[in-house]
Amino acid sequence: MSEQEVKNLEEIFEARIARDEKIEPKDWMPEKYRKTHIRQISQHAHSEIIGMLPEGNWITRAPSLRRKVALLAKVQDEAGHGLYLYSACETLGISRDELYEQLHSGKAKYSSIFNYPTVTWADMGAIGWLVDGAAIINQVPLCNTSYGPYARAMVRVCKEESFHQRQGFEIMLTLCNGSPEQKAMAQDALNRWWWPSLMMLGPTDAESVHTEQSMKWKLKRKTNDELRQQFIDQTVPQAELLGITVPDPDLKWNEETGHYDFGEIDWDEFWQVVKGHGPCNKERMSARVNAWNNGEWVRDAAIAHAEKKQNKKLKNVS
Amino acid sequence: MKNDLYNYILGIADNSLILGQRLGELCGHGPNLETDIALTNISLDLLGQTRSYFQYAATLVEGEKTEDDIAFMRTERDYKNVLLVEQPNTHFGFVIMRQFLFDVYHLQFMKKLQQSKDETLVAIANKGIKEVSYHERFSSDWVIRLGDGTDESREKMQEAVNGLWRYTNELFQLTEADKAMVSEGIAVDVSTLKDEYYAKVSEVLKEATLTIPDDNYFQKGGKEGIHTEHMGYLLADMQYMQRSYPNMKW
């Protein structure tokens, strides 16, 4: 293909996106579009899978049967989201095994939030309420993103996420209406998860390298800072409803802007976690790598058995 | 009669609870995403059944008792599950084999429970049988896949069946509560399930190219509350929250 031909294709492509048409797997797309989507969709899929670990940590210890069942269902949903997203990513011409390889080697990232430990039961509430809350703010716009398979996966993901978020808030509400010990547990969870949740919305606009391109392709509709403000504005009243305090002395309603002003995020901590040095980065990775390595004989056996069956079939036919 | 029925229901439900708890430990650690989802799904079904049984059992005793009191406030001597379901997740082969050895029994059991004179138990069985048929299909398939897979996987599955075989016979023993409820037409006489069980299990193991253990030394005690040493740790984990913070809403 000549340079001119590529340029023409690119123009047609950009025009399609501008008209809000969906791009489908067999359509022509710029290599950079393909790569960016592989990066973002796989990062999203990996986050779902790694995200099973901090919550999975409390399945055996959930305080009631009802909560245990709900937590199991939630973690199962997350595994399902991982599946949709890996499938969506595979439509871009990369295999799931390659994607896993990228995760296990540390080449691919996952959401920094899952590198924080779940130390009490209240963390199950805080994760649902705050972490899923922040995720929804990030993800709802993706239901309209330009790449069809991703957009369709997100419609399903978002429905379940909102349910999880409500479930998390309900855990917090029950704790806050409970004994003083339970309320203290909820406050402590908010204290530990508040800032990491704000960090989930990504670095400030000035530091965000992918924002401009992502806005053009409708992978993003608002900037990180806009989304973060939206998250804070919607979450602070919920904390008030719970009767617990957001751990930010600079947090204040601003009549003029109609938004909450808030304190400085510890970006050193953010980058430390992103670079692999958060509280649980090593544990999360080794759990994944161990599961993969310990499961190798199982996957090999499944393949060997499928081949045997196939051979038997062929023999019977001939 | 009420007391026997209560104990009888616990005997059934504890199997589902403890196996569900064991499967819950595996979440996020499976060999691939599909089996991870499947095992979480099975765990969820089993715990759902447990809740139905315990909610029913709670209505049979004096005073205010909830499903959570029954699950979280009994000591290991009061648990009536069979030893098989409390065995650890040693490796994926053990997980699948334990599931298979229980599911074959569980499906037969549910079919018979549908004929109980107790309407609530029939309703639970009618719902549960769909789930248990799915479990049985999943675990049988995997026993065959792994038995008749590679040399390594066959070895691992043989190790698993050899390790777990001694816990199978207990499935067919009757406690005093069982006997009392059998005579009322409420309980399943599990002793009658034995031949069909071993026939079905042997058939699958054979297809999986595994050797059926000829071990005739079996272990029992779970149904009478005499468990293996694994049980205490399992309960310590499971009951920790209710023990630390009793009488609260979650």
mmCIF file of N, CA, C and O in Angstrom, chain A residues 49 52-53 58-69 72-73 75-76 79-80 82-83 86 96 100 121 174-175 179 181-182 185 287-288 291-292 295 297-302 304-305 308 312, chain B residues 17 21 24-25 27-34 36-37 40-41 43-44 47 51 54 67-68 71-72 91-93 142 144-146 148-150 152-154 156 237-238 240-242 245 248-250:
data_model
loop_
_atom_site.group_PDB
_atom_site.id
_atom_site.type_symbol
_atom_site.label_atom_id
_atom_site.label_comp_id
_atom_site.label_asym_id
_atom_site.label_seq_id
_atom_site.Cartn_x
_atom_site.Cartn_y
_atom_site.Cartn_z
ATOM 1 N N ILE A 49 -9.262 -9.697 36.330
ATOM 2 C CA ILE A 49 -8.728 -10.972 36.817
ATOM 3 C C ILE A 49 -7.921 -10.779 38.105
ATOM 4 O O ILE A 49 -8.095 -11.494 39.087
ATOM 5 N N MET A 52 -10.003 -10.113 41.157
ATOM 6 C CA MET A 52 -10.648 -11.231 41.870
ATOM 7 C C MET A 52 -9.889 -11.543 43.169
ATOM 8 O O MET A 52 -10.468 -12.085 44.105
ATOM 9 N N LEU A 53 -8.606 -11.221 43.212
ATOM 10 C CA LEU A 53 -7.788 -11.661 44.353
ATOM 11 C C LEU A 53 -8.085 -10.910 45.657
ATOM 12 O O LEU A 53 -8.298 -11.560 46.683
ATOM 13 N N TRP A 58 -11.597 -12.662 50.943
ATOM 14 C CA TRP A 58 -12.576 -12.669 52.034
ATOM 15 C C TRP A 58 -13.709 -13.674 51.853
ATOM 16 O O TRP A 58 -14.630 -13.724 52.677
ATOM 17 N N ILE A 59 -13.668 -14.460 50.791
ATOM 18 C CA ILE A 59 -14.771 -15.404 50.556
ATOM 19 C C ILE A 59 -14.907 -16.387 51.713
ATOM 20 O O ILE A 59 -15.994 -16.606 52.235
ATOM 21 N N THR A 60 -13.801 -16.965 52.125
ATOM 22 C CA THR A 60 -13.904 -17.988 53.178
ATOM 23 C C THR A 60 -14.259 -17.369 54.531
ATOM 24 O O THR A 60 -14.678 -18.070 55.428
ATOM 25 N N ARG A 61 -14.078 -16.057 54.674
ATOM 26 C CA ARG A 61 -14.303 -15.421 55.974
ATOM 27 C C ARG A 61 -15.510 -14.490 56.012
ATOM 28 O O ARG A 61 -15.710 -13.777 57.011
ATOM 29 N N ALA A 62 -16.288 -14.443 54.941
ATOM 30 C CA ALA A 62 -17.444 -13.535 54.924
ATOM 31 C C ALA A 62 -18.312 -13.784 56.162
ATOM 32 O O ALA A 62 -18.492 -14.926 56.567
ATOM 33 N N PRO A 63 -18.841 -12.712 56.768
ATOM 34 C CA PRO A 63 -19.467 -12.859 58.084
ATOM 35 C C PRO A 63 -20.860 -13.498 58.087
ATOM 36 O O PRO A 63 -21.336 -13.884 59.144
ATOM 37 N N SER A 64 -21.524 -13.564 56.952
ATOM 38 C CA SER A 64 -22.824 -14.242 56.926
ATOM 39 C C SER A 64 -22.917 -15.033 55.632
ATOM 40 O O SER A 64 -22.184 -14.762 54.681
ATOM 41 N N LEU A 65 -23.834 -15.995 55.602
ATOM 42 C CA LEU A 65 -23.996 -16.800 54.382
ATOM 43 C C LEU A 65 -24.463 -15.925 53.226
ATOM 44 O O LEU A 65 -24.024 -16.085 52.094
ATOM 45 N N ARG A 66 -25.351 -14.981 53.546
ATOM 46 C CA ARG A 66 -25.856 -14.097 52.484
ATOM 47 C C ARG A 66 -24.707 -13.317 51.853
ATOM 48 O O ARG A 66 -24.600 -13.198 50.634
ATOM 49 N N ARG A 67 -23.831 -12.774 52.686
ATOM 50 C CA ARG A 67 -22.705 -11.998 52.164
ATOM 51 C C ARG A 67 -21.718 -12.886 51.410
ATOM 52 O O ARG A 67 -21.100 -12.482 50.432
ATOM 53 N N LYS A 68 -21.553 -14.091 51.905
ATOM 54 C CA LYS A 68 -20.618 -15.017 51.254
ATOM 55 C C LYS A 68 -21.105 -15.326 49.832
ATOM 56 O O LYS A 68 -20.338 -15.290 48.871
ATOM 57 N N VAL A 69 -22.390 -15.605 49.720
ATOM 58 C CA VAL A 69 -22.974 -15.932 48.413
ATOM 59 C C VAL A 69 -22.867 -14.728 47.461
ATOM 60 O O VAL A 69 -22.499 -14.871 46.294
ATOM 61 N N LEU A 72 -19.269 -14.316 46.319
ATOM 62 C CA LEU A 72 -18.941 -15.331 45.303
ATOM 63 C C LEU A 72 -19.516 -14.935 43.946
ATOM 64 O O LEU A 72 -18.840 -15.050 42.918
ATOM 65 N N ALA A 73 -20.761 -14.482 43.970
ATOM 66 C CA ALA A 73 -21.406 -14.112 42.707
ATOM 67 C C ALA A 73 -20.664 -12.945 42.074
ATOM 68 O O ALA A 73 -20.451 -12.903 40.867
ATOM 69 N N VAL A 75 -17.448 -12.082 42.461
ATOM 70 C CA VAL A 75 -16.143 -12.476 41.924
ATOM 71 C C VAL A 75 -16.330 -13.285 40.639
ATOM 72 O O VAL A 75 -15.545 -13.181 39.691
ATOM 73 N N GLN A 76 -17.400 -14.057 40.611
ATOM 74 C CA GLN A 76 -17.712 -14.806 39.396
ATOM 75 C C GLN A 76 -18.028 -13.858 38.239
ATOM 76 O O GLN A 76 -17.582 -14.069 37.108
ATOM 77 N N ALA A 79 -14.768 -12.564 36.847
ATOM 78 C CA ALA A 79 -14.121 -13.526 35.948
ATOM 79 C C ALA A 79 -14.815 -13.483 34.589
ATOM 80 O O ALA A 79 -14.168 -13.534 33.539
ATOM 81 N N GLY A 80 -16.138 -13.370 34.612
ATOM 82 C CA GLY A 80 -16.908 -13.278 33.369
ATOM 83 C C GLY A 80 -16.534 -12.026 32.579
ATOM 84 O O GLY A 80 -16.369 -12.079 31.358
ATOM 85 N N GLY A 82 -13.718 -10.549 32.677
ATOM 86 C CA GLY A 82 -12.402 -10.854 32.114
ATOM 87 C C GLY A 82 -12.556 -11.620 30.807
ATOM 88 O O GLY A 82 -11.915 -11.297 29.806
ATOM 89 N N LEU A 83 -13.449 -12.607 30.822
ATOM 90 C CA LEU A 83 -13.673 -13.402 29.605
ATOM 91 C C LEU A 83 -14.173 -12.558 28.435
ATOM 92 O O LEU A 83 -13.670 -12.674 27.319
ATOM 93 N N TYR A 86 -11.258 -10.316 27.243
ATOM 94 C CA TYR A 86 -10.219 -11.035 26.494
ATOM 95 C C TYR A 86 -10.737 -11.380 25.094
ATOM 96 O O TYR A 86 -10.012 -11.276 24.108
ATOM 97 N N ARG A 96 -5.206 -15.051 23.689
ATOM 98 C CA ARG A 96 -5.304 -14.885 25.129
ATOM 99 C C ARG A 96 -3.993 -15.299 25.805
ATOM 100 O O ARG A 96 -3.575 -14.690 26.778
ATOM 101 N N TYR A 100 -1.863 -13.137 28.404
ATOM 102 C CA TYR A 100 -1.434 -13.621 29.729
ATOM 103 C C TYR A 100 0.070 -13.463 29.890
ATOM 104 O O TYR A 100 0.560 -13.062 30.932
ATOM 105 N N TRP A 121 -13.248 -6.924 56.796
ATOM 106 C CA TRP A 121 -14.474 -7.181 56.034
ATOM 107 C C TRP A 121 -15.008 -5.891 55.397
ATOM 108 O O TRP A 121 -15.530 -5.896 54.283
ATOM 109 N N THR A 174 -24.864 -1.035 56.178
ATOM 110 C CA THR A 174 -25.142 -1.969 57.279
ATOM 111 C C THR A 174 -24.119 -1.784 58.396
ATOM 112 O O THR A 174 -24.478 -1.763 59.575
ATOM 113 N N LEU A 175 -22.861 -1.627 58.017
ATOM 114 C CA LEU A 175 -21.815 -1.424 59.034
ATOM 115 C C LEU A 175 -22.036 -0.109 59.778
ATOM 116 O O LEU A 175 -21.900 -0.037 60.994
ATOM 117 N N SER A 179 -22.920 -1.678 65.103
ATOM 118 C CA SER A 179 -22.290 -1.348 66.382
ATOM 119 C C SER A 179 -21.182 -0.314 66.170
ATOM 120 O O SER A 179 -20.730 -0.107 65.034
ATOM 121 N N GLU A 181 -18.142 -0.639 66.820
ATOM 122 C CA GLU A 181 -16.994 -1.352 66.220
ATOM 123 C C GLU A 181 -17.156 -1.473 64.710
ATOM 124 O O GLU A 181 -16.199 -1.332 63.947
ATOM 125 N N GLN A 182 -18.386 -1.776 64.297
ATOM 126 C CA GLN A 182 -18.631 -1.921 62.852
ATOM 127 C C GLN A 182 -18.464 -0.586 62.137
ATOM 128 O O GLN A 182 -17.891 -0.517 61.050
ATOM 129 N N MET A 185 -14.944 0.218 61.728
ATOM 130 C CA MET A 185 -14.380 -0.613 60.660
ATOM 131 C C MET A 185 -14.659 0.029 59.295
ATOM 132 O O MET A 185 -13.794 0.072 58.414
ATOM 133 N N ALA A 287 0.596 -14.706 42.787
ATOM 134 C CA ALA A 287 -0.621 -15.533 42.815
ATOM 135 C C ALA A 287 -1.040 -15.904 41.392
ATOM 136 O O ALA A 287 -1.391 -17.050 41.109
ATOM 137 N N ARG A 288 -0.991 -14.918 40.497
ATOM 138 C CA ARG A 288 -1.383 -15.181 39.100
ATOM 139 C C ARG A 288 -0.395 -16.143 38.423
ATOM 140 O O ARG A 288 -0.792 -17.098 37.763
ATOM 141 N N ALA A 291 -0.800 -19.634 39.780
ATOM 142 C CA ALA A 291 -2.015 -20.285 39.275
ATOM 143 C C ALA A 291 -1.747 -20.788 37.853
ATOM 144 O O ALA A 291 -2.109 -21.910 37.493
ATOM 145 N N TRP A 292 -1.083 -19.955 37.068
ATOM 146 C CA TRP A 292 -0.805 -20.307 35.673
ATOM 147 C C TRP A 292 0.159 -21.487 35.603
ATOM 148 O O TRP A 292 -0.097 -22.473 34.910
ATOM 149 N N GLY A 295 -1.238 -24.709 36.915
ATOM 150 C CA GLY A 295 -2.324 -25.208 36.076
ATOM 151 C C GLY A 295 -1.850 -25.751 34.738
ATOM 152 O O GLY A 295 -2.662 -26.224 33.940
ATOM 153 N N TRP A 297 -0.238 -28.429 33.801
ATOM 154 C CA TRP A 297 -0.536 -29.844 33.535
ATOM 155 C C TRP A 297 -2.008 -30.053 33.201
ATOM 156 O O TRP A 297 -2.355 -30.923 32.408
ATOM 157 N N VAL A 298 -2.860 -29.209 33.789
ATOM 158 C CA VAL A 298 -4.300 -29.329 33.527
ATOM 159 C C VAL A 298 -4.601 -28.906 32.088
ATOM 160 O O VAL A 298 -5.318 -29.594 31.356
ATOM 161 N N ARG A 299 -4.021 -27.778 31.696
ATOM 162 C CA ARG A 299 -4.268 -27.295 30.329
ATOM 163 C C ARG A 299 -3.667 -28.254 29.296
ATOM 164 O O ARG A 299 -4.289 -28.556 28.277
ATOM 165 N N ASP A 300 -2.470 -28.766 29.586
ATOM 166 C CA ASP A 300 -1.847 -29.733 28.670
ATOM 167 C C ASP A 300 -2.704 -30.983 28.532
ATOM 168 O O ASP A 300 -2.880 -31.524 27.443
ATOM 169 N N ALA A 301 -3.236 -31.437 29.674
ATOM 170 C CA ALA A 301 -4.058 -32.648 29.651
ATOM 171 C C ALA A 301 -5.314 -32.423 28.821
ATOM 172 O O ALA A 301 -5.725 -33.293 28.053
ATOM 173 N N ALA A 302 -5.915 -31.240 28.984
ATOM 174 C CA ALA A 302 -7.152 -30.957 28.246
ATOM 175 C C ALA A 302 -6.876 -30.988 26.741
ATOM 176 O O ALA A 302 -7.663 -31.537 25.963
ATOM 177 N N ALA A 304 -4.333 -32.608 25.243
ATOM 178 C CA ALA A 304 -4.009 -33.984 24.858
ATOM 179 C C ALA A 304 -5.280 -34.816 24.726
ATOM 180 O O ALA A 304 -5.435 -35.604 23.794
ATOM 181 N N HIS A 305 -6.205 -34.618 25.655
ATOM 182 C CA HIS A 305 -7.446 -35.395 25.601
ATOM 183 C C HIS A 305 -8.285 -35.025 24.376
ATOM 184 O O HIS A 305 -8.831 -35.905 23.706
ATOM 185 N N LYS A 308 -6.823 -36.731 21.407
ATOM 186 C CA LYS A 308 -7.163 -38.162 21.389
ATOM 187 C C LYS A 308 -8.574 -38.386 20.871
ATOM 188 O O LYS A 308 -8.836 -39.285 20.094
ATOM 189 N N LYS A 312 -9.737 -40.355 17.479
ATOM 190 C CA LYS A 312 -10.688 -41.468 17.531
ATOM 191 C C LYS A 312 -11.813 -41.247 16.523
ATOM 192 O O LYS A 312 -12.202 -42.138 15.804
ATOM 193 N N LEU B 17 -22.285 -27.023 52.598
ATOM 194 C CA LEU B 17 -21.587 -25.862 53.161
ATOM 195 C C LEU B 17 -20.069 -26.056 53.136
ATOM 196 O O LEU B 17 -19.326 -25.177 52.695
ATOM 197 N N GLN B 21 -17.367 -24.113 50.917
ATOM 198 C CA GLN B 21 -16.291 -23.359 51.566
ATOM 199 C C GLN B 21 -14.931 -23.723 50.963
ATOM 200 O O GLN B 21 -14.120 -22.863 50.658
ATOM 201 N N GLY B 24 -14.559 -22.202 47.661
ATOM 202 C CA GLY B 24 -14.382 -20.753 47.792
ATOM 203 C C GLY B 24 -12.925 -20.354 47.975
ATOM 204 O O GLY B 24 -12.524 -19.240 47.638
ATOM 205 N N GLU B 25 -12.132 -21.261 48.512
ATOM 206 C CA GLU B 25 -10.708 -20.968 48.710
ATOM 207 C C GLU B 25 -9.974 -20.808 47.379
ATOM 208 O O GLU B 25 -8.893 -20.240 47.319
ATOM 209 N N CYS B 27 -10.872 -19.372 44.541
ATOM 210 C CA CYS B 27 -11.257 -18.293 43.659
ATOM 211 C C CYS B 27 -10.064 -17.453 43.200
ATOM 212 O O CYS B 27 -9.341 -16.891 44.018
ATOM 213 N N GLY B 28 -9.874 -17.384 41.897
ATOM 214 C CA GLY B 28 -8.763 -16.602 41.350
ATOM 215 C C GLY B 28 -7.485 -17.404 41.193
ATOM 216 O O GLY B 28 -6.481 -16.879 40.743
ATOM 217 N N HIS B 29 -7.493 -18.665 41.588
ATOM 218 C CA HIS B 29 -6.261 -19.457 41.558
ATOM 219 C C HIS B 29 -6.347 -20.678 40.637
ATOM 220 O O HIS B 29 -5.500 -21.565 40.699
ATOM 221 N N GLY B 30 -7.375 -20.726 39.812
ATOM 222 C CA GLY B 30 -7.586 -21.900 38.960
ATOM 223 C C GLY B 30 -6.622 -21.958 37.778
ATOM 224 O O GLY B 30 -5.941 -20.983 37.482
ATOM 225 N N PRO B 31 -6.564 -23.113 37.113
ATOM 226 C CA PRO B 31 -5.651 -23.291 35.979
ATOM 227 C C PRO B 31 -6.030 -22.451 34.760
ATOM 228 O O PRO B 31 -5.168 -22.134 33.944
ATOM 229 N N ASN B 32 -7.292 -22.109 34.624
ATOM 230 C CA ASN B 32 -7.693 -21.131 33.611
ATOM 231 C C ASN B 32 -8.991 -20.470 34.056
ATOM 232 O O ASN B 32 -9.602 -20.883 35.043
ATOM 233 N N LEU B 33 -9.354 -19.442 33.325
ATOM 234 C CA LEU B 33 -10.492 -18.627 33.720
ATOM 235 C C LEU B 33 -11.787 -19.435 33.715
ATOM 236 O O LEU B 33 -12.650 -19.263 34.580
ATOM 237 N N GLU B 34 -11.917 -20.339 32.746
ATOM 238 C CA GLU B 34 -13.155 -21.094 32.618
ATOM 239 C C GLU B 34 -13.385 -22.005 33.825
ATOM 240 O O GLU B 34 -14.502 -22.077 34.352
ATOM 241 N N ASP B 36 -12.056 -21.600 36.730
ATOM 242 C CA ASP B 36 -12.225 -20.704 37.870
ATOM 243 C C ASP B 36 -13.692 -20.322 38.014
ATOM 244 O O ASP B 36 -14.278 -20.388 39.101
ATOM 245 N N ILE B 37 -14.284 -19.931 36.899
ATOM 246 C CA ILE B 37 -15.697 -19.545 36.921
ATOM 247 C C ILE B 37 -16.562 -20.744 37.299
ATOM 248 O O ILE B 37 -17.471 -20.638 38.121
ATOM 249 N N THR B 40 -16.294 -21.573 41.045
ATOM 250 C CA THR B 40 -16.975 -20.534 41.835
ATOM 251 C C THR B 40 -18.482 -20.717 41.726
ATOM 252 O O THR B 40 -19.218 -20.585 42.703
ATOM 253 N N ASN B 41 -18.915 -21.050 40.509
ATOM 254 C CA ASN B 41 -20.324 -21.268 40.268
ATOM 255 C C ASN B 41 -20.856 -22.444 41.099
ATOM 256 O O ASN B 41 -21.927 -22.366 41.713
ATOM 257 N N SER B 43 -19.551 -23.608 43.863
ATOM 258 C CA SER B 43 -19.511 -23.164 45.257
ATOM 259 C C SER B 43 -20.774 -22.366 45.587
ATOM 260 O O SER B 43 -21.415 -22.568 46.617
ATOM 261 N N LEU B 44 -21.100 -21.480 44.679
ATOM 262 C CA LEU B 44 -22.280 -20.631 44.858
ATOM 263 C C LEU B 44 -23.559 -21.464 44.946
ATOM 264 O O LEU B 44 -24.406 -21.245 45.814
ATOM 265 N N LEU B 47 -23.651 -23.276 48.327
ATOM 266 C CA LEU B 47 -23.965 -22.398 49.457
ATOM 267 C C LEU B 47 -25.418 -21.923 49.401
ATOM 268 O O LEU B 47 -26.046 -21.710 50.431
ATOM 269 N N ARG B 51 -28.156 -22.489 52.403
ATOM 270 C CA ARG B 51 -29.034 -21.466 52.993
ATOM 271 C C ARG B 51 -30.472 -21.968 53.056
ATOM 272 O O ARG B 51 -31.155 -21.777 54.064
ATOM 273 N N PHE B 54 -30.683 -24.537 55.878
ATOM 274 C CA PHE B 54 -30.536 -23.947 57.219
ATOM 275 C C PHE B 54 -31.734 -23.058 57.575
ATOM 276 O O PHE B 54 -32.148 -22.996 58.727
ATOM 277 N N GLU B 67 -30.058 -18.849 59.965
ATOM 278 C CA GLU B 67 -29.139 -19.674 59.174
ATOM 279 C C GLU B 67 -27.685 -19.426 59.608
ATOM 280 O O GLU B 67 -26.876 -20.343 59.603
ATOM 281 N N ASP B 68 -27.387 -18.185 59.972
ATOM 282 C CA ASP B 68 -26.004 -17.869 60.345
ATOM 283 C C ASP B 68 -25.622 -18.455 61.706
ATOM 284 O O ASP B 68 -24.479 -18.856 61.907
ATOM 285 N N ALA B 71 -24.681 -21.940 60.875
ATOM 286 C CA ALA B 71 -23.413 -22.073 60.136
ATOM 287 C C ALA B 71 -22.210 -21.669 60.970
ATOM 288 O O ALA B 71 -21.157 -22.302 60.881
ATOM 289 N N PHE B 72 -22.358 -20.630 61.757
ATOM 290 C CA PHE B 72 -21.165 -20.017 62.335
ATOM 291 C C PHE B 72 -20.972 -20.239 63.837
ATOM 292 O O PHE B 72 -19.924 -19.918 64.370
ATOM 293 N N HIS B 91 -4.250 -30.468 45.141
ATOM 294 C CA HIS B 91 -3.980 -29.888 43.818
ATOM 295 C C HIS B 91 -5.231 -30.050 42.977
ATOM 296 O O HIS B 91 -6.207 -30.660 43.433
ATOM 297 N N PHE B 92 -5.227 -29.502 41.789
ATOM 298 C CA PHE B 92 -6.453 -29.476 40.989
ATOM 299 C C PHE B 92 -7.031 -30.883 40.784
ATOM 300 O O PHE B 92 -8.256 -31.057 40.700
ATOM 301 N N GLY B 93 -6.162 -31.890 40.719
ATOM 302 C CA GLY B 93 -6.635 -33.260 40.582
ATOM 303 C C GLY B 93 -7.480 -33.681 41.782
ATOM 304 O O GLY B 93 -8.527 -34.323 41.623
ATOM 305 N N TRP B 142 -14.226 -33.661 33.594
ATOM 306 C CA TRP B 142 -12.831 -33.326 33.915
ATOM 307 C C TRP B 142 -12.051 -34.535 34.408
ATOM 308 O O TRP B 142 -10.861 -34.658 34.160
ATOM 309 N N ILE B 144 -12.427 -37.491 33.289
ATOM 310 C CA ILE B 144 -12.067 -38.204 32.050
ATOM 311 C C ILE B 144 -10.962 -37.466 31.295
ATOM 312 O O ILE B 144 -9.978 -38.055 30.860
ATOM 313 N N ARG B 145 -11.142 -36.153 31.193
ATOM 314 C CA ARG B 145 -10.157 -35.346 30.479
ATOM 315 C C ARG B 145 -8.767 -35.473 31.125
ATOM 316 O O ARG B 145 -7.763 -35.627 30.437
ATOM 317 N N LEU B 146 -8.726 -35.412 32.438
ATOM 318 C CA LEU B 146 -7.429 -35.437 33.118
ATOM 319 C C LEU B 146 -6.883 -36.852 33.261
ATOM 320 O O LEU B 146 -5.667 -37.073 33.192
ATOM 321 N N ASP B 148 -7.516 -39.393 31.156
ATOM 322 C CA ASP B 148 -7.114 -39.779 29.811
ATOM 323 C C ASP B 148 -6.522 -38.580 29.072
ATOM 324 O O ASP B 148 -6.908 -38.264 27.958
ATOM 325 N N GLY B 149 -5.590 -37.900 29.721
ATOM 326 C CA GLY B 149 -4.935 -36.743 29.095
ATOM 327 C C GLY B 149 -3.488 -37.060 28.817
ATOM 328 O O GLY B 149 -3.172 -37.810 27.892
ATOM 329 N N THR B 150 -2.582 -36.545 29.645
ATOM 330 C CA THR B 150 -1.158 -36.856 29.517
ATOM 331 C C THR B 150 -0.772 -37.870 30.603
ATOM 332 O O THR B 150 -1.564 -38.157 31.497
ATOM 333 N N GLU B 152 1.381 -37.375 32.900
ATOM 334 C CA GLU B 152 1.454 -36.637 34.160
ATOM 335 C C GLU B 152 0.068 -36.462 34.775
ATOM 336 O O GLU B 152 -0.128 -36.650 35.976
ATOM 337 N N SER B 153 -0.903 -36.114 33.933
ATOM 338 C CA SER B 153 -2.238 -35.858 34.482
ATOM 339 C C SER B 153 -2.875 -37.161 34.970
ATOM 340 O O SER B 153 -3.584 -37.163 35.975
ATOM 341 N N ARG B 154 -2.602 -38.267 34.266
ATOM 342 C CA ARG B 154 -3.137 -39.547 34.724
ATOM 343 C C ARG B 154 -2.569 -39.892 36.101
ATOM 344 O O ARG B 154 -3.309 -40.293 37.001
ATOM 345 N N LYS B 156 -1.473 -37.882 38.362
ATOM 346 C CA LYS B 156 -2.035 -36.989 39.385
ATOM 347 C C LYS B 156 -3.452 -37.405 39.749
ATOM 348 O O LYS B 156 -3.852 -37.354 40.924
ATOM 349 N N ASP B 237 -11.357 -20.330 60.087
ATOM 350 C CA ASP B 237 -11.398 -19.378 58.989
ATOM 351 C C ASP B 237 -12.835 -18.899 58.749
ATOM 352 O O ASP B 237 -13.116 -17.704 58.697
ATOM 353 N N MET B 238 -13.720 -19.858 58.621
ATOM 354 C CA MET B 238 -15.097 -19.547 58.240
ATOM 355 C C MET B 238 -15.837 -18.772 59.327
ATOM 356 O O MET B 238 -16.639 -17.892 59.035
ATOM 357 N N TYR B 240 -14.560 -16.943 61.871
ATOM 358 C CA TYR B 240 -13.801 -15.892 62.554
ATOM 359 C C TYR B 240 -14.604 -14.602 62.808
ATOM 360 O O TYR B 240 -14.608 -14.067 63.908
ATOM 361 N N MET B 241 -15.329 -14.143 61.798
ATOM 362 C CA MET B 241 -16.048 -12.875 61.966
ATOM 363 C C MET B 241 -17.169 -12.987 62.993
ATOM 364 O O MET B 241 -17.322 -12.129 63.858
ATOM 365 N N GLN B 242 -17.965 -14.038 62.887
ATOM 366 C CA GLN B 242 -19.096 -14.196 63.820
ATOM 367 C C GLN B 242 -18.616 -14.439 65.248
ATOM 368 O O GLN B 242 -19.270 -14.048 66.208
ATOM 369 N N TYR B 245 -17.199 -10.932 66.419
ATOM 370 C CA TYR B 245 -18.239 -9.902 66.560
ATOM 371 C C TYR B 245 -19.608 -10.570 66.603
ATOM 372 O O TYR B 245 -20.351 -10.505 65.628
ATOM 373 N N MET B 248 -24.292 -9.479 65.550
ATOM 374 C CA MET B 248 -24.386 -8.247 64.764
ATOM 375 C C MET B 248 -24.997 -8.550 63.399
ATOM 376 O O MET B 248 -25.021 -9.674 62.950
ATOM 377 N N LYS B 249 -25.457 -7.461 62.784
ATOM 378 C CA LYS B 249 -25.986 -7.593 61.415
ATOM 379 C C LYS B 249 -24.875 -7.231 60.437
ATOM 380 O O LYS B 249 -24.119 -6.305 60.659
ATOM 381 N N TRP B 250 -24.813 -7.961 59.342
ATOM 382 C CA TRP B 250 -23.758 -7.703 58.345
ATOM 383 C C TRP B 250 -24.351 -7.376 56.998
ATOM 384 O O TRP B 250 -23.707 -7.205 56.034
#
